[in-house]
mmCIF file of C-alpha atoms and ligand atoms in Angstrom:
data_model
loop_
_atom_site.group_PDB
_atom_site.id
_atom_site.type_symbol
_atom_site.label_atom_id
_atom_site.label_comp_id
_atom_site.label_asym_id
_atom_site.label_seq_id
_atom_site.Cartn_x
_atom_site.Cartn_y
_atom_site.Cartn_z
ATOM 1 C CA MET K 1 1.011 -7.237 -21.633
ATOM 2 C CA ASN K 2 0.399 -6.124 -17.880
ATOM 3 C CA ASP K 3 0.838 -2.120 -17.635
ATOM 4 C CA CYS K 4 0.561 -1.851 -14.151
ATOM 5 C CA ILE K 5 2.848 -0.144 -12.375
ATOM 6 C CA PHE K 6 2.978 -1.827 -9.056
ATOM 7 C CA CYS K 7 3.180 -4.842 -10.669
ATOM 8 C CA LYS K 8 6.076 -3.870 -12.441
ATOM 9 C CA ILE K 9 7.665 -2.328 -9.200
ATOM 10 C CA ARG K 10 6.783 -5.658 -7.948
ATOM 11 C CA ASP K 11 8.981 -7.534 -10.766
ATOM 12 C CA GLY K 12 11.848 -4.922 -10.061
ATOM 13 C CA VAL K 13 10.773 -3.806 -14.426
ATOM 14 C CA ILE K 14 10.379 -0.205 -12.657
ATOM 15 C CA PRO K 15 12.877 0.310 -9.619
ATOM 16 C CA SER K 16 11.725 1.371 -6.689
ATOM 17 C CA GLU K 17 13.130 0.921 -3.118
ATOM 18 C CA LYS K 18 11.299 -1.957 -0.903
ATOM 19 C CA VAL K 19 11.351 -1.051 2.503
ATOM 20 C CA TYR K 20 10.003 -3.924 3.666
ATOM 21 C CA GLU K 21 8.768 -7.370 1.686
ATOM 22 C CA ASP K 22 7.395 -10.813 2.440
ATOM 23 C CA GLU K 23 5.956 -13.496 0.165
ATOM 24 C CA SER K 24 2.642 -12.034 0.099
ATOM 25 C CA MET K 25 3.106 -8.117 -0.134
ATOM 26 C CA PHE K 26 5.630 -5.667 -0.425
ATOM 27 C CA ILE K 27 5.869 -1.958 0.778
ATOM 28 C CA ILE K 28 7.451 1.069 -0.781
ATOM 29 C CA ARG K 29 7.449 5.309 0.058
ATOM 30 C CA ASP K 30 4.619 6.890 -1.866
ATOM 31 C CA ILE K 31 6.373 8.843 -4.670
ATOM 32 C CA GLU K 32 4.188 11.993 -3.916
ATOM 33 C CA PRO K 33 4.336 11.978 -0.052
ATOM 34 C CA LYS K 34 0.733 13.248 1.635
ATOM 35 C CA ALA K 35 2.024 12.633 5.143
ATOM 36 C CA GLU K 36 5.616 13.361 7.051
ATOM 37 C CA ARG K 37 5.724 9.600 6.106
ATOM 38 C CA HIS K 38 3.592 7.678 3.515
ATOM 39 C CA PHE K 39 4.134 4.009 2.865
ATOM 40 C CA LEU K 40 1.842 2.020 0.240
ATOM 41 C CA MET K 41 1.732 -1.582 1.354
ATOM 42 C CA ILE K 42 1.058 -3.847 -1.675
ATOM 43 C CA PRO K 43 -0.211 -7.262 -2.168
ATOM 44 C CA LYS K 44 1.735 -9.249 -4.868
ATOM 45 C CA ARG K 45 -1.372 -10.619 -6.193
ATOM 46 C CA HIS K 46 -2.485 -8.081 -8.754
ATOM 47 C CA PHE K 47 -6.226 -7.424 -8.189
ATOM 48 C CA LYS K 48 -7.936 -4.082 -8.897
ATOM 49 C CA LEU K 49 -10.685 -3.630 -6.191
ATOM 50 C CA LEU K 50 -11.795 -5.242 -2.635
ATOM 51 C CA SER K 51 -15.083 -6.179 -4.896
ATOM 52 C CA GLU K 52 -12.175 -8.400 -7.060
ATOM 53 C CA MET K 53 -11.047 -10.104 -3.564
ATOM 54 C CA THR K 54 -10.704 -13.770 -3.470
ATOM 55 C CA GLU K 55 -11.007 -15.733 -0.246
ATOM 56 C CA LYS K 56 -7.352 -16.094 -0.530
ATOM 57 C CA ASP K 57 -6.705 -12.945 -1.071
ATOM 58 C CA SER K 58 -8.786 -11.814 2.036
ATOM 59 C CA VAL K 59 -6.727 -14.417 4.269
ATOM 60 C CA THR K 60 -3.172 -12.216 2.663
ATOM 61 C CA LEU K 61 -4.690 -8.669 3.281
ATOM 62 C CA GLY K 62 -5.665 -9.803 6.890
ATOM 63 C CA LYS K 63 -2.099 -11.017 7.327
ATOM 64 C CA CYS K 64 -0.878 -7.579 5.705
ATOM 65 C CA LEU K 65 -2.681 -5.726 8.449
ATOM 66 C CA LYS K 66 -1.542 -7.704 11.219
ATOM 67 C CA LYS K 67 1.871 -7.468 10.061
ATOM 68 C CA ILE K 68 2.014 -3.741 10.364
ATOM 69 C CA PRO K 69 2.123 -3.260 14.218
ATOM 70 C CA LYS K 70 5.314 -5.704 13.944
ATOM 71 C CA LEU K 71 6.570 -3.037 11.574
ATOM 72 C CA ASN K 72 6.552 -0.307 14.233
ATOM 73 C CA ASP K 73 10.253 0.292 14.337
ATOM 74 C CA LEU K 74 10.754 -0.177 10.711
ATOM 75 C CA LEU K 75 8.340 2.267 9.479
ATOM 76 C CA GLY K 76 8.222 4.528 12.753
ATOM 77 C CA LEU K 77 4.700 4.038 14.018
ATOM 78 C CA SER K 78 5.104 4.536 17.366
ATOM 79 C CA GLY K 79 2.895 7.690 17.410
ATOM 80 C CA GLY K 80 -0.035 6.389 15.521
ATOM 81 C CA TYR K 81 -0.849 6.249 11.621
ATOM 82 C CA ARG K 82 -4.020 6.039 9.401
ATOM 83 C CA LEU K 83 -4.608 3.691 6.762
ATOM 84 C CA VAL K 84 -6.685 4.471 3.401
ATOM 85 C CA ILE K 85 -7.933 2.438 0.768
ATOM 86 C CA ASN K 86 -8.832 4.587 -2.441
ATOM 87 C CA GLN K 87 -11.585 2.421 -4.226
ATOM 88 C CA GLY K 88 -12.698 3.876 -7.823
ATOM 89 C CA ASP K 89 -13.123 7.045 -9.468
ATOM 90 C CA ASP K 90 -14.905 9.125 -6.370
ATOM 91 C CA ALA K 91 -12.126 8.201 -4.212
ATOM 92 C CA GLY K 92 -9.634 9.450 -6.569
ATOM 93 C CA GLN K 93 -7.941 6.047 -6.999
ATOM 94 C CA THR K 94 -4.603 6.262 -9.085
ATOM 95 C CA VAL K 95 -3.177 3.096 -9.296
ATOM 96 C CA PHE K 96 -5.811 -0.069 -10.153
ATOM 97 C CA HIS K 97 -3.756 -2.653 -8.153
ATOM 98 C CA LEU K 98 -4.848 -2.768 -4.697
ATOM 99 C CA HIS K 99 -2.737 -1.239 -1.849
ATOM 100 C CA VAL K 100 -3.141 0.122 1.762
ATOM 101 C CA HIS K 101 -2.087 3.723 2.093
ATOM 102 C CA ILE K 102 0.089 4.013 5.443
ATOM 103 C CA LEU K 103 0.199 7.493 6.757
ATOM 104 C CA THR K 104 2.232 8.633 9.589
ATOM 105 C CA GLY K 105 5.060 11.066 11.164
ATOM 106 C CA GLN K 106 2.185 13.377 12.346
ATOM 107 C CA LYS K 107 -1.068 14.395 13.693
ATOM 108 C CA MET K 108 -3.434 13.799 11.320
ATOM 109 C CA ASP K 109 -4.965 16.894 11.327
ATOM 110 C CA PHE K 110 -6.646 17.405 7.683
ATOM 111 C CA PRO K 111 -9.826 15.790 6.482
ATOM 112 C CA HIS K 112 -8.511 14.811 3.051
ATOM 113 C CA LEU K 113 -5.830 13.000 1.908
HETATM 114 P P1 5GP C 201 -3.938 5.893 -4.790
HETATM 115 O O1 5GP C 201 -4.550 7.145 -5.565
HETATM 116 O O2 5GP C 201 -4.066 5.020 -6.267
HETATM 117 O O3 5GP C 201 -4.892 5.454 -3.672
HETATM 118 O O4 5GP C 201 -2.764 5.661 -4.790
HETATM 119 C C1 5GP C 201 -1.905 5.492 -5.842
HETATM 120 C C2 5GP C 201 -0.372 6.118 -5.374
HETATM 121 O O5 5GP C 201 0.963 5.529 -5.758
HETATM 122 C C3 5GP C 201 -0.349 7.556 -4.978
HETATM 123 O O6 5GP C 201 -0.355 7.959 -3.719
HETATM 124 C C4 5GP C 201 1.239 8.257 -5.915
HETATM 125 O O7 5GP C 201 1.566 8.991 -5.593
HETATM 126 C C5 5GP C 201 1.401 6.503 -5.979
HETATM 127 N N1 5GP C 201 2.506 6.247 -6.831
HETATM 128 C C6 5GP C 201 2.164 5.871 -8.194
HETATM 129 N N2 5GP C 201 2.982 5.648 -9.203
HETATM 130 C C7 5GP C 201 4.248 5.375 -8.226
HETATM 131 C C8 5GP C 201 5.183 4.899 -8.471
HETATM 132 O O8 5GP C 201 5.859 4.833 -9.479
HETATM 133 N N3 5GP C 201 6.235 4.852 -7.369
HETATM 134 C C9 5GP C 201 5.664 5.123 -5.929
HETATM 135 N N4 5GP C 201 6.588 4.639 -5.161
HETATM 136 N N5 5GP C 201 4.518 5.451 -5.673
HETATM 137 C C10 5GP C 201 3.589 5.708 -6.726
HETATM 138 ZN ZN1 ZN C 202 -0.630 -4.520 -10.489
#
């Protein structure tokens, strides 16, 4: 059984509003925002770490990143934004399904998330 929270959100088992969704990823609001606006961009295929990425996953992640500027209006990114991928315990990764934090809506004047 897959106990991954993000897989459950992907599959609608845990309800969460998807701000954006396409064939390879979806975007939700972080439940505990660390910036004025804090989104999570989550590839649909479950893998834990960058070190587990397949070639296909890397193409998907590239497409996901390329998509971000196109979501400028939807996510309110025109003032700028910060992307973060936490990897492993030292980085404080808590959900082991690779995801990209999108932090925006304020000056990023703090060193830590
Ligand atoms: P990590 O610490 O693994 O880089 O990031 C996991 C993020 O997922 C955290 O910022 C946390 O607040 C968020 N998160 C955990 N569970 C849920 C949930 O059920 N719904 C949403 N929207 N965000 C969640
Ligand atoms: Zn997952």
